[in-house]
Amino acid sequence: MTKSAAKFVLAAPYPEGAIVGLARSLSDRGLLTSLYMPSRSVARAAARASLVLRQTSRAKRLLRGASDVEQLQEVLPSLEFRRLFHKALNSPMDMDAFKKRFDEHVARVVPTAPETLIGMPGACLALFERFDESLRVFHEVDAHPRFHNEALLAVYDEIDVRRELHPNHYVERVEAEIHLADLILSPSSLVTGQMRDNGVDKKKVVQIPYAVDLERFSPPKTERTSGRPRLVYVGQISRRKGIPFLIEAMRSATPELVLIGPLVDPSLIEGLPANVTYAGVLPHEDLTAALSLADAFVFPSIEDNFALVVLEAVGTGLPVITTANVGSSELLDPQDVTLVTPGSTGELLAAISSVEPLTLHLRQERADRVRRSSNGRAQGQLLDWDTYGTLVADQILNHQS
């Protein structure tokens, strides 16, 4: 098989950034046959209604996805309807069942065995079982599910975090997918180590860090007005992301904090201290503005396989406070990141209290350094999405040859 002849089929139960970026890169190279995703027709209809009501920000959020990928194949609009219904009611949805339903449907509708099949955790078991003659690639966009549970239980009581733990049936499903996979894409040494610790053959693991769009996330052009130091957090409002420890630290801190992201657990923002504001989910331009007004980015996740938002924040020139359980932290220069122990309120408070107003000169200096390179570790160079897709495709094609 020649490299130019190989084709890829990707299946994604939601528009996860890394797999959509990979799909775009493969499409540009003429290597993508299909990208299967749940239909966004319901979301597009809701977006049109939002525009009529002049709810522009909501419409932009609804239209996120991969509509620009020519090979996109949308399936199961009922899944998208269920997702939006639960989101409107702010009620938790059974994502395990959602992924399984998507996987089983796509396994039936893919017409022929692809040369290379790329699937996501909890959403590719039926696909891998049906197409055992294809090269099956497991795109590990999450932590290993056993590590996920262990990390959460290390800092929370089980009763408090049970909604965010992976049930046994899901752990077993993902492990079955990993077992069937010919290759496993890992974005960080953190995830590579999790695979090794859970008995995965290291020869199956290909480690390539995710990319970051540094054109979208650049430093501001003007100084922000003076005032108290300000921090910003972007991500799910959940226990997995360390939000309870962050809010507790802020009760004794001087700086201000803006929380941005979807509510996984609304109870976490009840009774916020006066120096903490919840801004909801923001469209890209508003998110960029929020980062421009900050002096530091804080992301105290208990576990996170990579967290693109960390690189996006440092791309705007912000120093970062995060944990060693966030895979993308390994790409940052030590002078750009403060690492705290996952679940440590005291360490978070100390790091937050050290934040000072950030000058435009210091932001630009950091942003320029990030664009040149990271700290020189193996695979430490920050990638763009085209380079990421090229590296992934070449690794897979070399494995096939």
Coordinates of N, CA and C in Angstrom, one line a residue, residues 242-360:
G242 N -11.2 20.4 39.5 CA -10.7 21.0 40.7 C -11.4 22.2 41.2
I243 N -12.6 22.5 40.7 CA -13.3 23.7 41.0 C -13.6 23.9 42.5
P244 N -14.0 22.9 43.3 CA -14.2 23.1 44.7 C -12.9 23.7 45.4
F245 N -11.8 23.2 45.1 CA -10.5 23.6 45.7 C -10.2 25.0 45.3
L246 N -10.5 25.3 44.0 CA -10.2 26.7 43.5 C -11.1 27.7 44.2
I247 N -12.4 27.4 44.3 CA -13.3 28.4 45.0 C -12.9 28.5 46.4
E248 N -12.5 27.4 47.1 CA -12.2 27.5 48.5 C -10.9 28.4 48.7
A249 N -9.9 28.2 47.8 CA -8.7 29.1 47.8 C -9.1 30.5 47.6
M250 N -10.0 30.8 46.7 CA -10.4 32.2 46.4 C -11.0 32.9 47.6
R251 N -11.6 32.2 48.6 CA -12.2 32.8 49.7 C -11.2 33.5 50.6
S252 N -10.0 33.1 50.5 CA -8.9 33.8 51.3 C -8.0 34.6 50.4
A253 N -8.3 34.8 49.1 CA -7.4 35.4 48.2 C -7.8 36.8 47.8
T254 N -6.9 37.7 47.5 CA -7.2 39.0 47.1 C -7.6 39.2 45.6
P255 N -7.0 38.4 44.6 CA -7.3 38.6 43.2 C -8.8 38.3 43.0
E256 N -9.2 38.7 41.8 CA -10.5 38.3 41.3 C -10.4 37.1 40.4
L257 N -11.5 36.3 40.2 CA -11.5 35.2 39.4 C -12.8 35.1 38.6
V258 N -12.6 34.9 37.3 CA -13.8 34.7 36.4 C -13.8 33.2 35.9
L259 N -14.9 32.5 36.2 CA -15.1 31.1 35.8 C -15.9 31.1 34.5
I260 N -15.3 30.4 33.4 CA -16.0 30.4 32.1 C -16.1 28.9 31.7
G261 N -17.3 28.5 31.4 CA -17.5 27.1 30.9 C -18.8 26.5 31.3
P262 N -19.1 25.3 30.8 CA -20.4 24.7 31.0 C -20.5 24.1 32.4
L263 N -21.7 24.2 33.0 CA -22.0 23.7 34.3 C -22.2 22.2 34.3
V264 N -21.3 21.4 34.8 CA -21.5 20.0 35.0 C -22.2 19.8 36.3
D265 N -21.9 20.5 37.3 CA -22.5 20.5 38.6 C -22.9 21.9 39.1
P266 N -24.1 22.3 38.9 CA -24.5 23.7 39.3 C -24.3 24.0 40.8
S267 N -24.3 23.0 41.6 CA -24.1 23.2 43.0 C -22.7 23.9 43.4
L268 N -21.8 23.7 42.5 CA -20.4 24.2 42.7 C -20.4 25.7 42.7
I269 N -21.3 26.4 42.1 CA -21.2 27.8 42.0 C -22.3 28.5 43.0
E270 N -22.8 27.7 43.8 CA -23.7 28.2 44.9 C -22.9 28.9 46.0
G271 N -23.3 30.1 46.3 CA -22.6 30.8 47.4 C -21.1 31.2 47.1
L272 N -20.9 31.6 45.8 CA -19.6 32.1 45.5 C -19.1 33.2 46.3
P273 N -17.8 33.3 46.6 CA -17.3 34.5 47.3 C -17.4 35.7 46.4
A274 N -17.3 36.9 47.0 CA -17.5 38.1 46.2 C -16.5 38.3 45.1
N275 N -15.3 37.8 45.2 CA -14.3 38.0 44.2 C -14.3 36.9 43.1
V276 N -15.4 36.1 43.1 CA -15.5 35.1 42.0 C -16.8 35.3 41.2
T277 N -16.7 35.3 39.9 CA -17.8 35.5 39.0 C -17.9 34.4 38.0
Y278 N -19.1 33.9 37.8 CA -19.3 32.8 36.8 C -19.9 33.5 35.6
A279 N -19.2 33.4 34.4 CA -19.6 34.1 33.2 C -20.3 33.2 32.2
G280 N -20.5 31.9 32.5 CA -21.2 31.0 31.6 C -20.3 30.5 30.5
V281 N -20.9 30.1 29.4 CA -20.1 29.6 28.2 C -20.0 30.8 27.2
L282 N -18.9 31.1 26.7 CA -18.7 32.2 25.9 C -18.2 31.8 24.5
P283 N -18.7 32.6 23.5 CA -18.2 32.4 22.1 C -16.7 32.8 22.0
H284 N -16.1 32.4 20.9 CA -14.6 32.6 20.8 C -14.2 34.1 21.0
E285 N -14.9 35.0 20.4 CA -14.4 36.4 20.5 C -14.5 36.9 22.0
D286 N -15.6 36.5 22.7 CA -15.7 36.9 24.1 C -14.7 36.2 25.0
L287 N -14.4 35.0 24.6 CA -13.4 34.2 25.4 C -12.0 34.9 25.2
T288 N -11.7 35.3 24.0 CA -10.4 36.0 23.8 C -10.4 37.3 24.6
A289 N -11.5 38.0 24.6 CA -11.5 39.3 25.4 C -11.3 39.0 26.9
A290 N -11.9 37.9 27.4 CA -11.7 37.6 28.8 C -10.3 37.2 29.1
L291 N -9.6 36.5 28.2 CA -8.2 36.2 28.4 C -7.4 37.5 28.4
S292 N -7.8 38.4 27.5 CA -7.0 39.7 27.4 C -7.1 40.5 28.7
L293 N -8.1 40.4 29.4 CA -8.3 41.2 30.7 C -7.8 40.5 31.9
A294 N -7.1 39.3 31.7 CA -6.6 38.6 32.9 C -5.1 38.8 33.1
D295 N -4.7 38.5 34.3 CA -3.2 38.5 34.6 C -2.6 37.1 34.8
A296 N -3.5 36.1 34.8 CA -3.0 34.7 34.9 C -4.2 33.8 34.6
F297 N -3.8 32.6 34.2 CA -4.8 31.6 33.9 C -4.7 30.5 34.9
V298 N -5.8 30.0 35.5 CA -5.7 29.0 36.5 C -6.5 27.8 36.0
F299 N -5.9 26.6 36.2 CA -6.6 25.4 35.7 C -6.2 24.2 36.6
P300 N -6.8 24.1 37.7 CA -6.4 23.1 38.8 C -7.0 21.7 38.6
S301 N -6.9 21.2 37.4 CA -7.6 19.9 37.1 C -7.0 18.8 37.9
I302 N -7.9 17.9 38.4 CA -7.4 16.7 39.1 C -6.8 15.7 38.1
E303 N -7.4 15.6 36.9 CA -6.8 14.9 35.9 C -7.3 15.4 34.5
D304 N -6.4 15.5 33.6 CA -6.7 16.0 32.3 C -5.6 15.5 31.3
N305 N -6.0 14.8 30.3 CA -5.0 14.1 29.4 C -4.1 15.1 28.7
F306 N -4.7 16.3 28.4 CA -3.9 17.3 27.7 C -4.4 18.8 28.1
A307 N -5.6 19.1 27.8 CA -6.2 20.4 28.1 C -5.5 21.5 27.1
L308 N -6.1 21.6 26.0 CA -5.7 22.5 25.0 C -5.8 24.0 25.5
V309 N -6.7 24.2 26.4 CA -6.9 25.6 26.8 C -5.7 26.1 27.6
V310 N -4.9 25.3 28.2 CA -3.7 25.7 28.8 C -2.7 26.3 27.8
L311 N -2.6 25.7 26.7 CA -1.7 26.2 25.6 C -2.3 27.5 25.0
E312 N -3.6 27.5 24.8 CA -4.2 28.7 24.3 C -4.0 29.9 25.2
A313 N -4.1 29.6 26.5 CA -3.9 30.7 27.4 C -2.5 31.3 27.4
V314 N -1.5 30.4 27.4 CA -0.1 30.8 27.4 C 0.2 31.5 26.1
G315 N -0.5 31.0 25.0 CA -0.4 31.7 23.7 C -0.8 33.1 23.7
T316 N -1.6 33.5 24.6 CA -2.0 34.9 24.8 C -1.1 35.7 25.7
G317 N -0.1 35.0 26.2 CA 0.9 35.6 27.1 C 0.6 35.5 28.6
L318 N -0.3 34.7 29.0 CA -0.7 34.6 30.4 C 0.2 33.5 31.1
P319 N 0.7 33.8 32.3 CA 1.2 32.7 33.1 C 0.1 31.8 33.5
V320 N 0.5 30.5 33.7 CA -0.5 29.5 34.0 C -0.3 28.8 35.4
I321 N -1.3 28.6 36.1 CA -1.3 27.8 37.4 C -2.1 26.6 37.1
T322 N -1.5 25.4 37.2 CA -2.1 24.2 36.9 C -1.5 23.1 37.7
T323 N -1.8 21.8 37.4 CA -1.3 20.7 38.1 C -0.5 19.8 37.1
A324 N 0.3 18.9 37.7 CA 1.1 18.0 36.9 C 0.3 16.9 36.3
N325 N -1.0 16.8 36.7 CA -2.0 15.8 36.2 C -2.6 16.4 34.9
V326 N -2.1 17.5 34.4 CA -2.6 18.1 33.1 C -1.5 17.9 32.1
G327 N -1.8 17.0 31.1 CA -0.7 16.6 30.2 C 0.0 17.8 29.5
S328 N -0.8 18.8 29.1 CA -0.2 19.9 28.3 C 0.8 20.7 29.1
S329 N 0.8 20.6 30.5 CA 1.8 21.3 31.3 C 3.2 20.9 31.0
E330 N 3.4 19.7 30.5 CA 4.8 19.3 30.2 C 5.4 20.0 29.0
L331 N 4.6 20.7 28.2 CA 5.1 21.4 27.1 C 5.6 22.8 27.4
L332 N 5.3 23.3 28.6 CA 5.5 24.7 29.0 C 6.9 24.9 29.6
D333 N 7.4 26.0 29.4 CA 8.7 26.4 30.0 C 8.4 26.6 31.5
P334 N 9.3 26.2 32.4 CA 9.0 26.4 33.8 C 8.7 27.8 34.2
Q335 N 9.2 28.8 33.5 CA 8.9 30.2 33.9 C 7.5 30.6 33.5
D336 N 6.8 29.8 32.7 CA 5.5 30.1 32.3 C 4.4 29.4 33.1
V337 N 4.8 28.5 34.0 CA 3.8 27.7 34.7 C 4.2 27.5 36.1
T338 N 3.2 27.5 37.0 CA 3.3 27.1 38.4 C 2.5 25.8 38.6
L339 N 3.1 24.8 39.0 CA 2.5 23.5 39.2 C 2.1 23.3 40.7
V340 N 0.9 23.0 41.0 CA 0.4 22.7 42.3 C -0.1 21.3 42.4
T341 N -0.1 20.7 43.6 CA -0.6 19.4 43.8 C -2.1 19.3 43.6
P342 N -2.6 18.3 42.8 CA -4.0 18.2 42.6 C -4.8 18.1 43.9
G343 N -5.8 19.0 44.1 CA -6.6 18.9 45.3 C -6.0 19.7 46.5
S344 N -4.9 20.5 46.3 CA -4.3 21.2 47.4 C -4.8 22.7 47.4
T345 N -5.7 23.0 48.3 CA -6.2 24.4 48.5 C -5.1 25.3 48.9
G346 N -4.2 24.8 49.8 CA -3.1 25.7 50.3 C -2.2 26.1 49.2
E347 N -1.8 25.1 48.3 CA -0.9 25.4 47.2 C -1.5 26.4 46.2
L348 N -2.8 26.1 46.0 CA -3.5 27.0 45.0 C -3.6 28.4 45.6
L349 N -3.8 28.6 46.9 CA -3.9 29.9 47.5 C -2.6 30.6 47.4
A350 N -1.5 29.9 47.6 CA -0.2 30.5 47.5 C 0.1 30.9 46.1
A351 N -0.2 30.1 45.1 CA 0.0 30.5 43.7 C -0.8 31.7 43.3
I352 N -2.1 31.6 43.7 CA -3.0 32.7 43.3 C -2.5 34.0 44.0
S353 N -2.1 34.0 45.2 CA -1.7 35.2 45.9 C -0.5 35.8 45.4
S354 N 0.3 35.0 44.6 CA 1.5 35.6 44.0 C 1.3 36.3 42.7
V355 N 0.1 36.2 42.2 CA -0.2 36.8 40.9 C -0.3 38.3 41.0
E356 N 0.4 39.0 40.1 CA 0.5 40.5 40.1 C 0.0 41.0 38.7
P357 N -0.4 42.2 38.7 CA -0.9 42.8 37.4 C 0.2 42.6 36.3
L358 N -0.2 42.2 35.1 CA 0.7 41.8 34.1 C 0.8 42.9 33.0
T359 N 2.0 43.3 32.8 CA 2.1 44.4 31.8 C 2.1 43.8 30.4
L360 N 1.7 44.6 29.4 CA 1.6 44.2 28.0 C 3.0 43.7 27.5

